[in-house]
GROMACS .gro file of C-alpha atoms in nm:
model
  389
    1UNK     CA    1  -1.084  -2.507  -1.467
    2UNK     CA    2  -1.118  -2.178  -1.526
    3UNK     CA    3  -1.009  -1.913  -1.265
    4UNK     CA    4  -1.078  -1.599  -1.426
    5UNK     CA    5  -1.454  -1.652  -1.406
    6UNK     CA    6  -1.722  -1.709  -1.145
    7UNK     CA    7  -1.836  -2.029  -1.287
    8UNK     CA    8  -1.487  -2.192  -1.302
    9UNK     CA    9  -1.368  -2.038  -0.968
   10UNK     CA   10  -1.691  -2.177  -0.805
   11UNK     CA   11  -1.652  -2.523  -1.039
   12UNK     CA   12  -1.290  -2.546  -0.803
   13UNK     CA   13  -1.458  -2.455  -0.496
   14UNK     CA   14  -1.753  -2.758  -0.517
   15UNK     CA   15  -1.485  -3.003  -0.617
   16UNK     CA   16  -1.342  -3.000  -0.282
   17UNK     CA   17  -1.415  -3.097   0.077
   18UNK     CA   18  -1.268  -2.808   0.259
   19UNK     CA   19  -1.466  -2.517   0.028
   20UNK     CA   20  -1.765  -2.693  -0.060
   21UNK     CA   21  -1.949  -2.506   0.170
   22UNK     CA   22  -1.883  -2.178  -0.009
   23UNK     CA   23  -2.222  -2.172  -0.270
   24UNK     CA   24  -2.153  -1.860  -0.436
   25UNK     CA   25  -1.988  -1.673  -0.565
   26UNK     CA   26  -1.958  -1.251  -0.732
   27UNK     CA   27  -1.623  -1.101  -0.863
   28UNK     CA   28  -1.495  -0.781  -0.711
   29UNK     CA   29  -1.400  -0.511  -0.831
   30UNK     CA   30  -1.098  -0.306  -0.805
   31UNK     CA   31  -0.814  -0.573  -0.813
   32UNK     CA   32  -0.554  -0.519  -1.064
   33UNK     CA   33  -0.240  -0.815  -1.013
   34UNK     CA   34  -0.517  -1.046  -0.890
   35UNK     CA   35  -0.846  -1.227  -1.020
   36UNK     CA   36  -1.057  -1.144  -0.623
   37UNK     CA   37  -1.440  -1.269  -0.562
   38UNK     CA   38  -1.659  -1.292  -0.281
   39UNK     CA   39  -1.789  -1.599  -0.173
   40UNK     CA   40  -2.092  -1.674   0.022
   41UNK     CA   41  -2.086  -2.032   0.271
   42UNK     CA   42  -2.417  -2.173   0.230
   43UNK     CA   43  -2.435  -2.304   0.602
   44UNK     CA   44  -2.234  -2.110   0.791
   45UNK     CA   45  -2.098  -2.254   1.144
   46UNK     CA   46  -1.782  -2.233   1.338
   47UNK     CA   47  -1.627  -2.553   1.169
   48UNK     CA   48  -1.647  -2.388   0.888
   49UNK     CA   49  -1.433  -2.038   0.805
   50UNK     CA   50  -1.426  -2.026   1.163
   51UNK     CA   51  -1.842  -1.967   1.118
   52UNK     CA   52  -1.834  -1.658   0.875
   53UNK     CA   53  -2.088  -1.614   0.661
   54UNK     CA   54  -1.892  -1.495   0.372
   55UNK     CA   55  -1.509  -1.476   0.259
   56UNK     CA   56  -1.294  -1.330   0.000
   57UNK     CA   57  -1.106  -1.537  -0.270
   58UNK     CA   58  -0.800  -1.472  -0.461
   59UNK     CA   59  -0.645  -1.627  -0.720
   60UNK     CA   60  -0.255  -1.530  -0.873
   61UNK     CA   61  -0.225  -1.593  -1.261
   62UNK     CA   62   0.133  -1.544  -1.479
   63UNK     CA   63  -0.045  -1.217  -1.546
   64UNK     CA   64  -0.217  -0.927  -1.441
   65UNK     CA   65  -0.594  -0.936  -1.397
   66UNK     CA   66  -0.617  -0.642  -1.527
   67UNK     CA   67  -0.412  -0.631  -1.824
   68UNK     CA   68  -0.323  -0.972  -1.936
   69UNK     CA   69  -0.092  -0.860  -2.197
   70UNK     CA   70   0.121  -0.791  -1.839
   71UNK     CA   71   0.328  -1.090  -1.724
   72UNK     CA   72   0.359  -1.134  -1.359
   73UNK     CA   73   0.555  -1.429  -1.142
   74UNK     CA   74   0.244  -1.665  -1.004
   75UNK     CA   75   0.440  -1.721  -0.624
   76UNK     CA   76   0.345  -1.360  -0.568
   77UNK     CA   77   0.041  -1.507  -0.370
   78UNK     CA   78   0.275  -1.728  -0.164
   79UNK     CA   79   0.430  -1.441  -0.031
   80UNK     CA   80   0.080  -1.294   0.058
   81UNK     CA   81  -0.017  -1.577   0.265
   82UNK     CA   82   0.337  -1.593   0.464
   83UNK     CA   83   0.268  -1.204   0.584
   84UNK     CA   84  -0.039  -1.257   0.638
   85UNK     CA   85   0.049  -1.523   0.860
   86UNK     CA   86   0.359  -1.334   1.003
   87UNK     CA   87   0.168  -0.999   1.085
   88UNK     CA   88  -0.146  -1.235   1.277
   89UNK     CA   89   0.084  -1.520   1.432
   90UNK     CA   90   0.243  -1.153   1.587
   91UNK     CA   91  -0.053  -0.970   1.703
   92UNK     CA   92  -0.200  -1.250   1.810
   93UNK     CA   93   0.074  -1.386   2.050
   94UNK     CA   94   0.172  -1.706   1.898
   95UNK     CA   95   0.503  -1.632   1.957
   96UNK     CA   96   0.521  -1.677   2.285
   97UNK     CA   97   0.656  -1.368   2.410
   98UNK     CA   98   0.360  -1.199   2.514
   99UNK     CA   99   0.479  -0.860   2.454
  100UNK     CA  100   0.297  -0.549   2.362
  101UNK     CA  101   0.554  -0.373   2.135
  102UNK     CA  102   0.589  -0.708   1.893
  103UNK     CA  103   0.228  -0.668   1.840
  104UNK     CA  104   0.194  -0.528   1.439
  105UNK     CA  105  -0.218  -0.471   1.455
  106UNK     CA  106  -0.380  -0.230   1.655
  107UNK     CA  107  -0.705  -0.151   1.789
  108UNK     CA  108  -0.891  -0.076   1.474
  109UNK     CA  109  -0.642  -0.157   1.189
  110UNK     CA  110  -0.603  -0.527   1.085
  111UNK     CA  111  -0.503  -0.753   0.827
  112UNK     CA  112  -0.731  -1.067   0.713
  113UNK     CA  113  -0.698  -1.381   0.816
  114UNK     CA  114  -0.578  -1.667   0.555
  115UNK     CA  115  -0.850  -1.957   0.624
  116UNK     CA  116  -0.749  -2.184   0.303
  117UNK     CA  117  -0.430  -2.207   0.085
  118UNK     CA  118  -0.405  -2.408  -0.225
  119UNK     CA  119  -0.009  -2.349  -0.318
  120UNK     CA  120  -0.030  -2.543  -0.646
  121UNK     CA  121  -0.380  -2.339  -0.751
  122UNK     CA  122  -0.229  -2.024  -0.602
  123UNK     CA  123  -0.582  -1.974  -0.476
  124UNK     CA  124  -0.599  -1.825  -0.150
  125UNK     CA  125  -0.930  -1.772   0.084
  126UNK     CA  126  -0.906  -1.514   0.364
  127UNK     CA  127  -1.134  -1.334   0.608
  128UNK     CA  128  -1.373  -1.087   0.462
  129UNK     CA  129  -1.329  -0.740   0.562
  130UNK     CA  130  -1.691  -0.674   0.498
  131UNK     CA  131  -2.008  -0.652   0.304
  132UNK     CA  132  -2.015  -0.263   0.382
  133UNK     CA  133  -1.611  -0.184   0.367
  134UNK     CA  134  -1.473   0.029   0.104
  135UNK     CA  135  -1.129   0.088   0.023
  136UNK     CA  136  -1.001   0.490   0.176
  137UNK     CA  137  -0.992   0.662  -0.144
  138UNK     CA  138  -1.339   0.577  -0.258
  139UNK     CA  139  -1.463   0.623   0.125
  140UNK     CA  140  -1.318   1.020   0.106
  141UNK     CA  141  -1.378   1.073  -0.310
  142UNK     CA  142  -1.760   0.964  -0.249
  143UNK     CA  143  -1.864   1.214   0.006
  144UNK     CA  144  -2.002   1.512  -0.034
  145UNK     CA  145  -1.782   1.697   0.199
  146UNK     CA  146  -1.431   1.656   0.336
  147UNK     CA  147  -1.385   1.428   0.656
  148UNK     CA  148  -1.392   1.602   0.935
  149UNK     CA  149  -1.018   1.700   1.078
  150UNK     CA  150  -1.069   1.465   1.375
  151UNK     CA  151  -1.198   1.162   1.115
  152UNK     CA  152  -0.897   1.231   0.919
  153UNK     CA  153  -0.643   1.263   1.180
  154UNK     CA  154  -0.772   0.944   1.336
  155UNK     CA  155  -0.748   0.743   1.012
  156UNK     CA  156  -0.398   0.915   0.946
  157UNK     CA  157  -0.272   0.884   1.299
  158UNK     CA  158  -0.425   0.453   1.265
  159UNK     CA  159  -0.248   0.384   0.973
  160UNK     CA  160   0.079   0.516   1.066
  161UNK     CA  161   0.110   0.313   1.372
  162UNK     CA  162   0.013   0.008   1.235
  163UNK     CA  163   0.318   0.045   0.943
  164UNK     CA  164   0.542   0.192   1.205
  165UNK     CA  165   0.504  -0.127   1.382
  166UNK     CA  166   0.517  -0.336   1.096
  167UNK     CA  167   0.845  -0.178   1.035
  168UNK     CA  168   0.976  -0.231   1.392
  169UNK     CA  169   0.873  -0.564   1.351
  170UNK     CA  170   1.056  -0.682   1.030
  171UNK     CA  171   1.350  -0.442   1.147
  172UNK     CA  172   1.388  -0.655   1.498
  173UNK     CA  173   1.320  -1.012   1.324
  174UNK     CA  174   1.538  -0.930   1.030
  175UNK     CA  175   1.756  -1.304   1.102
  176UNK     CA  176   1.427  -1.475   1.053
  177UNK     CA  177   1.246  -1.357   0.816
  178UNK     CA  178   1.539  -1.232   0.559
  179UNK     CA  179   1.622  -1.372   0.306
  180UNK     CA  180   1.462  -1.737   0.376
  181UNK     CA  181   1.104  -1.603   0.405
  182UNK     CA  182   1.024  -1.256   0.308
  183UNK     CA  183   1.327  -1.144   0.002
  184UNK     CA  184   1.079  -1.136  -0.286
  185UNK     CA  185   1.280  -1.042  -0.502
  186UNK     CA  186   1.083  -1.045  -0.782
  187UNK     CA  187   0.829  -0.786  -0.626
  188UNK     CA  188   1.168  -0.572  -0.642
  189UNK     CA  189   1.237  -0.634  -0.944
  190UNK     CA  190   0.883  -0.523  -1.032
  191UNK     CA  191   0.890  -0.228  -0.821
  192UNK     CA  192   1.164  -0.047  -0.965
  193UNK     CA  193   1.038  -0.126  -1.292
  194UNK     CA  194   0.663   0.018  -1.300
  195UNK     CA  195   0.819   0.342  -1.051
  196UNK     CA  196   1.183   0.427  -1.048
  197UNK     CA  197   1.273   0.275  -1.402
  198UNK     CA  198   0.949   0.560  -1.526
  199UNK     CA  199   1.105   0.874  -1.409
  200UNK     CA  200   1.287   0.973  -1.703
  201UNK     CA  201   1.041   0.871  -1.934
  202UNK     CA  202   0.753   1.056  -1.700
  203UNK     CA  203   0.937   1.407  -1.707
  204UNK     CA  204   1.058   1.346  -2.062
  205UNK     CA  205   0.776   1.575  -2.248
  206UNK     CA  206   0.730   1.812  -1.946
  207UNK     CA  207   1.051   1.944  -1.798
  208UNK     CA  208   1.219   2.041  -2.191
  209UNK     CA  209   1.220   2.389  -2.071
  210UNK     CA  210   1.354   2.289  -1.731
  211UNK     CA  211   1.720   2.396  -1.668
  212UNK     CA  212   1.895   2.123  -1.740
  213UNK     CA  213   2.042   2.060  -1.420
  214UNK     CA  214   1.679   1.945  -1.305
  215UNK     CA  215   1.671   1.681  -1.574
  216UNK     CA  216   1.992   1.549  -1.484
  217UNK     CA  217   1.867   1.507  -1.061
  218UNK     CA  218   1.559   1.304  -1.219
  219UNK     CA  219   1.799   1.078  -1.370
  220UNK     CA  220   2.020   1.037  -1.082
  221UNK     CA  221   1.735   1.042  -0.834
  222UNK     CA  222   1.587   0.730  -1.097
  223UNK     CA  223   1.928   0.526  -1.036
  224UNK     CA  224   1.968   0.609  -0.662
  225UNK     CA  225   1.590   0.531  -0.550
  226UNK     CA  226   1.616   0.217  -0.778
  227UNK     CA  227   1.944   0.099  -0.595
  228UNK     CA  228   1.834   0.169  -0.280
  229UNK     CA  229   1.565  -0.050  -0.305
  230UNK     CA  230   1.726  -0.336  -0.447
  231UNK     CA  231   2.029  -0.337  -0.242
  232UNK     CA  232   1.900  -0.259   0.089
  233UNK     CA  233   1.668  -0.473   0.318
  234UNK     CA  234   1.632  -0.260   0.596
  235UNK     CA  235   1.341  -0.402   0.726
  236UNK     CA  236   0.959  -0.538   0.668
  237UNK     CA  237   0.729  -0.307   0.413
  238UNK     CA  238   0.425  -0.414   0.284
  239UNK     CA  239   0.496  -0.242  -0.075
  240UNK     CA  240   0.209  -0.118  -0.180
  241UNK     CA  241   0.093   0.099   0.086
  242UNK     CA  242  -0.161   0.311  -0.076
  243UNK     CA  243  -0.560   0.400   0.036
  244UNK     CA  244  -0.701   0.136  -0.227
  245UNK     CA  245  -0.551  -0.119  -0.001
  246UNK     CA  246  -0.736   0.033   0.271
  247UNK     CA  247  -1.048  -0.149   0.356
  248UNK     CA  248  -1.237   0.103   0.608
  249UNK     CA  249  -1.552   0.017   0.763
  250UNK     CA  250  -1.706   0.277   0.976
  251UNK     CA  251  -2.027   0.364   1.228
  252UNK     CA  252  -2.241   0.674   1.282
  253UNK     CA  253  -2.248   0.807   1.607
  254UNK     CA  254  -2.432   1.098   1.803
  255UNK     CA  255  -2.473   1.413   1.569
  256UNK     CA  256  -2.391   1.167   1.223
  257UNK     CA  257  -2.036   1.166   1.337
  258UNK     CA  258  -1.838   0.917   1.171
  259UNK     CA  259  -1.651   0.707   1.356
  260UNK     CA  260  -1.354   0.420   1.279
  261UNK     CA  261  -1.509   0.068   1.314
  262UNK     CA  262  -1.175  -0.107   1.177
  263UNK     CA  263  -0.944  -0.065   0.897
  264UNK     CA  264  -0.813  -0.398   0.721
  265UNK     CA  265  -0.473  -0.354   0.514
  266UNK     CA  266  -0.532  -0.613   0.194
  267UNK     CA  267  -0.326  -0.684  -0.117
  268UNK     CA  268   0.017  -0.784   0.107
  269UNK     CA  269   0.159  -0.961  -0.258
  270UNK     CA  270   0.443  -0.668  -0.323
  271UNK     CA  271   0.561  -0.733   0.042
  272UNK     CA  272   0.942  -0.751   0.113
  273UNK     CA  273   1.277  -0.661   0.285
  274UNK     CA  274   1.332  -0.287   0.134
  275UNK     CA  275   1.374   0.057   0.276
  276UNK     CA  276   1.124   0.146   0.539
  277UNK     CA  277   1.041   0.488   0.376
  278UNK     CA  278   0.881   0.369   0.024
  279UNK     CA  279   0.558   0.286   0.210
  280UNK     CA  280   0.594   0.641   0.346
  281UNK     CA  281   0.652   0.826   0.003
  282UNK     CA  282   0.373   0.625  -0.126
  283UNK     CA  283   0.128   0.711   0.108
  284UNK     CA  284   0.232   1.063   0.151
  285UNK     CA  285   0.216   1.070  -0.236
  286UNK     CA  286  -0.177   0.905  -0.236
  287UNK     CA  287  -0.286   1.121   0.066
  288UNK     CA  288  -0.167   1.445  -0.135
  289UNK     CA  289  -0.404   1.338  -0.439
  290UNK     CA  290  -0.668   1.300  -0.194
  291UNK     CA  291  -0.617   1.625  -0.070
  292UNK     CA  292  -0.537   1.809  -0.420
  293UNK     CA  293  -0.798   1.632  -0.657
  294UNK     CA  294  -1.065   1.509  -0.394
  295UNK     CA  295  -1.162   1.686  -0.057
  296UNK     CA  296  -0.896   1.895   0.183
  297UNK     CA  297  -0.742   1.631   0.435
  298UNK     CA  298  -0.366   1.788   0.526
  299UNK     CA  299  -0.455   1.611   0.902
  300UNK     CA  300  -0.441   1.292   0.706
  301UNK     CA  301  -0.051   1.363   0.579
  302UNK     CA  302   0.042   1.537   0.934
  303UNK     CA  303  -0.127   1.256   1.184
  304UNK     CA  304   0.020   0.954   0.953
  305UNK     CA  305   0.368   1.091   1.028
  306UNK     CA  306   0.351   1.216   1.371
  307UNK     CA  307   0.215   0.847   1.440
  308UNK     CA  308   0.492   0.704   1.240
  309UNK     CA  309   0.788   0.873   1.403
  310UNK     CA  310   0.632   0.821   1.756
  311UNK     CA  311   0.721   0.455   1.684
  312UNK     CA  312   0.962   0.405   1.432
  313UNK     CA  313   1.143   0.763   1.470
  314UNK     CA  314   1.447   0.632   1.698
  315UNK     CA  315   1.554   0.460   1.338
  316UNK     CA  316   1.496   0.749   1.138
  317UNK     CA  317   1.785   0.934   0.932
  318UNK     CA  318   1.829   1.159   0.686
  319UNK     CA  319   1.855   0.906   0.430
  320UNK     CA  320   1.522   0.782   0.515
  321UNK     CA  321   1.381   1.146   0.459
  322UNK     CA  322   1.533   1.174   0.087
  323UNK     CA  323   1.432   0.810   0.018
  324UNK     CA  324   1.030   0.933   0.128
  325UNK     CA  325   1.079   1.258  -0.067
  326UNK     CA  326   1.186   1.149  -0.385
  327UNK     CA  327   0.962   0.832  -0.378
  328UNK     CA  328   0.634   1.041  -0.342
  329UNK     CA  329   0.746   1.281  -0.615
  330UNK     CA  330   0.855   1.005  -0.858
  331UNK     CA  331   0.482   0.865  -0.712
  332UNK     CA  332   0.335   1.185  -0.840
  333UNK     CA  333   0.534   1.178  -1.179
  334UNK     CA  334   0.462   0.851  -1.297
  335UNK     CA  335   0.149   0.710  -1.088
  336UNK     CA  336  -0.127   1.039  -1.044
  337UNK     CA  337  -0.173   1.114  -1.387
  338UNK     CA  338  -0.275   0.758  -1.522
  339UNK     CA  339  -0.488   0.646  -1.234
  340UNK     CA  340  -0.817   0.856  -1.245
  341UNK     CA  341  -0.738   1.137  -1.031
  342UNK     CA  342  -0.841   1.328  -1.319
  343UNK     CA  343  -1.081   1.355  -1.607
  344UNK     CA  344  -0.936   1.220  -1.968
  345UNK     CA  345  -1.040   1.564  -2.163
  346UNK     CA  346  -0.854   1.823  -2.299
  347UNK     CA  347  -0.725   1.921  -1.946
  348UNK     CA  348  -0.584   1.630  -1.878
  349UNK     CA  349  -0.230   1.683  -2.049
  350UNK     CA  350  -0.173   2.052  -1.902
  351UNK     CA  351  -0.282   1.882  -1.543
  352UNK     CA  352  -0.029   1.601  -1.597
  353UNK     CA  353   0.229   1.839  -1.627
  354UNK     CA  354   0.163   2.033  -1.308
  355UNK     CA  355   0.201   1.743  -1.160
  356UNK     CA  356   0.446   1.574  -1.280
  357UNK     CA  357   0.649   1.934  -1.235
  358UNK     CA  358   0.518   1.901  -0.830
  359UNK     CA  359   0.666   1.535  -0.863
  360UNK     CA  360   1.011   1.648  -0.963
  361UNK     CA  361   1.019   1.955  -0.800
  362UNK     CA  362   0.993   1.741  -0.453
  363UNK     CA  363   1.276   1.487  -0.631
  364UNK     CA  364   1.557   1.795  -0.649
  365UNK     CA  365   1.455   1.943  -0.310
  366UNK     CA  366   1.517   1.600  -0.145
  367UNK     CA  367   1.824   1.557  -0.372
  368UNK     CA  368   2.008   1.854  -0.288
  369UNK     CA  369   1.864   1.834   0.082
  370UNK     CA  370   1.658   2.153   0.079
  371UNK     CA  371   1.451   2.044   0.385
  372UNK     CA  372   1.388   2.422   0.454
  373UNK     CA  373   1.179   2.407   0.131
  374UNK     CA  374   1.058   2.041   0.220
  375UNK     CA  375   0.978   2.165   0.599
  376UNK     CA  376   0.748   2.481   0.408
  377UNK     CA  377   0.602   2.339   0.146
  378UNK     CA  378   0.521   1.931   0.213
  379UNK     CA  379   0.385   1.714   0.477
  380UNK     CA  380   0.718   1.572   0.559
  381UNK     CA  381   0.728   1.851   0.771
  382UNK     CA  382   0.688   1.623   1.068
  383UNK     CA  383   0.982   1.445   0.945
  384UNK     CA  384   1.244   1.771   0.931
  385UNK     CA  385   1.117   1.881   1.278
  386UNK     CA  386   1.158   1.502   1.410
  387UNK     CA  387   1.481   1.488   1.285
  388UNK     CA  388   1.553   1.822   1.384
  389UNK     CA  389   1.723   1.955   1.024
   0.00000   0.00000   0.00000
């Protein structure tokens, strides 16, 4: 059978008892590692999918979805299920230990719920997040005007207590989870390969009139951020914490006000034991392109963090801010400029280098710990005043 298509994917489904019910089915878009469709259950009741009437398939191949030419390692979707299943069992109590602070979800920020897992397929079905959801960067980019500064802080301030306490999480259950469940090391391998392997090659044809001592922090700053995250499992991270993983469904109130209905975190296949502040710099890093190329949101940046360090802050170190810093700007360097923030015209190369030049310009203040400059200039302004530098 055939996964990459409707017709096979739906040929698999009919050929067996526990997702027969499911009678269509319409590929989404928007997934790159993964082949992802929506399937609809003919006869819905609460025997079946726990009675939803539709539900979200995924499928891992030895490549990218995307870009076939790109090999990736097919148990990536076996780590997506055991999250999954670690962040629910958690927030739903089925630990036993009835206690608030082990909780990972919050009130409006979930993750899906895995309802069927073929191992040997690598097919996956999990809860649907919703007919009307859209993922955070197309929810801001589509409007008209920039969310409101309540709407944004509420989003920001949401999302960075549900990581923070994903992090505290992982960082007290460490002896369980690491290494026999959650190393993935192949996700880390991967990870410093599409990020900190590309910073010399990003700056490469924008920083030759740099002083030369810039170049050289880019290259150190490549080596350090790499080692860091191979070498140290501090704790739980999801690994690709950016808004297209973001699944936002909202309601309109008194006045049209736009209000938070729930926020689903998808895509958990990059998850891992690695340093707490990646997700951070990779947010922080998104959330800046939001606000530079899209519609003003700075209460997105500012309420993420204050959240974050409300929670997770007690663990916090200086360390943690450099490993944030450099990760957004190598973010910046090697991510903005090839994923659509901007037009492909004859603008495009002289706004890839202001970027990448904002990239490593936040790489050498973190590297030679200029958190005066980093406290001015940057959103991890709530992080110097937290830490009190």
């Amino acid at each position: 059978m055939d996964f990459k298509t409707e017709s096979g994917i739906l040929q698999y489904l009919q050929s067996h008892d526990k997702t027969r019910s499911i009678v269509t089915v319409k590929k989404l878009s928007g997934g790159n590692a993964n082949y992802v469709y929506r399937g609809t259950i003919g006869e819905p009741c609460i025997d079946i999918f726990g009675g939803r009437s539709t539900v979200v398939i995924k499928h891992a191949a030895d490549h990218s979805a995307s870009s076939r030419q790109m090999a990736l390692y097919v148990d990536r979707m076996a780590f997506e299920r055991a999250i999954l299943g670690i962040v629910a069992d958690a927030s739903d109590n089925k630990n036993n230990n009835n206690k608030e602070d082990e909780k990972i979800e919050t009130s409006n920020v979930k993750v899906p719920r895995v309802l069927y897992w073929d191992h040997e397929n690598n097919i996956v079905i999990q809860e649907d997040a919703g007919m009307k959801s859209t993922h955070l960067k197309e929810f801001i980019s589509s409007h008209t005007q920039p969310p409101s500064p309540r709407l944004a802080k509420e989003i920001g301030s949401s999302l960075g207590e549900f990581i923070a306490r994903l992090h505290l999480y992982g960082f007290c259950h460490r002896s369980e989870l690491y290494p026999n469940k959650m190393a993935n090391t192949e996700a880390l391998s991967l990870s410093r390969l599409i990020l900190y392997d590309q910073f010399p090659k990003a700056v490469s044809k924008y920083m030759e009139d740099q002083p030369q001592f810039d170049q050289d922090v880019i290259n150190l700053a490549s080596k350090w951020g790499g080692d860091r995250l191979m070498n140290e499992p501090e704790t739980l991270a999801h690994g690709d914490f950016w808004p297209g993983n973001f699944l936002i469904d909202t309601a309109t109130g008194e006045g049209n006000e736009i209000t938070i209905k729930h926020i689903y975190i998808v895509d958990w296949e990059m998850s891992r034991y690695a340093p707490a502040a990646m997700d951070l710099g990779q947010f922080i890093a998104e959330a800046f392109s939001l606000n530079k190329y899209r519609h003003p949101c700075e209460e997105l940046m500012t309420s993420f963090l204050e959240a974050y360090c409300n929670i997770y802050g007690d663990r916090l170190t200086t360390t943690d801010l450099k490993t944030a810093v450099i990760h957004c700007g190598g973010h910046l360097m090697s991510w903005t400029p090839y994923t659509g923030w901007f037009k492909e015209d004859e603008s495009h190369d002289a706004k890839t280098k202001e970027i990448t030049l904002i990239g490593a310009e936040f790489i050498k203040r973190a590297w030679i710990e200029d958190w005066a400059w980093v406290r001015q200039e940057t959103a991890f302004h709530v992080m110097v005043d937290y830490l009190k530098l």
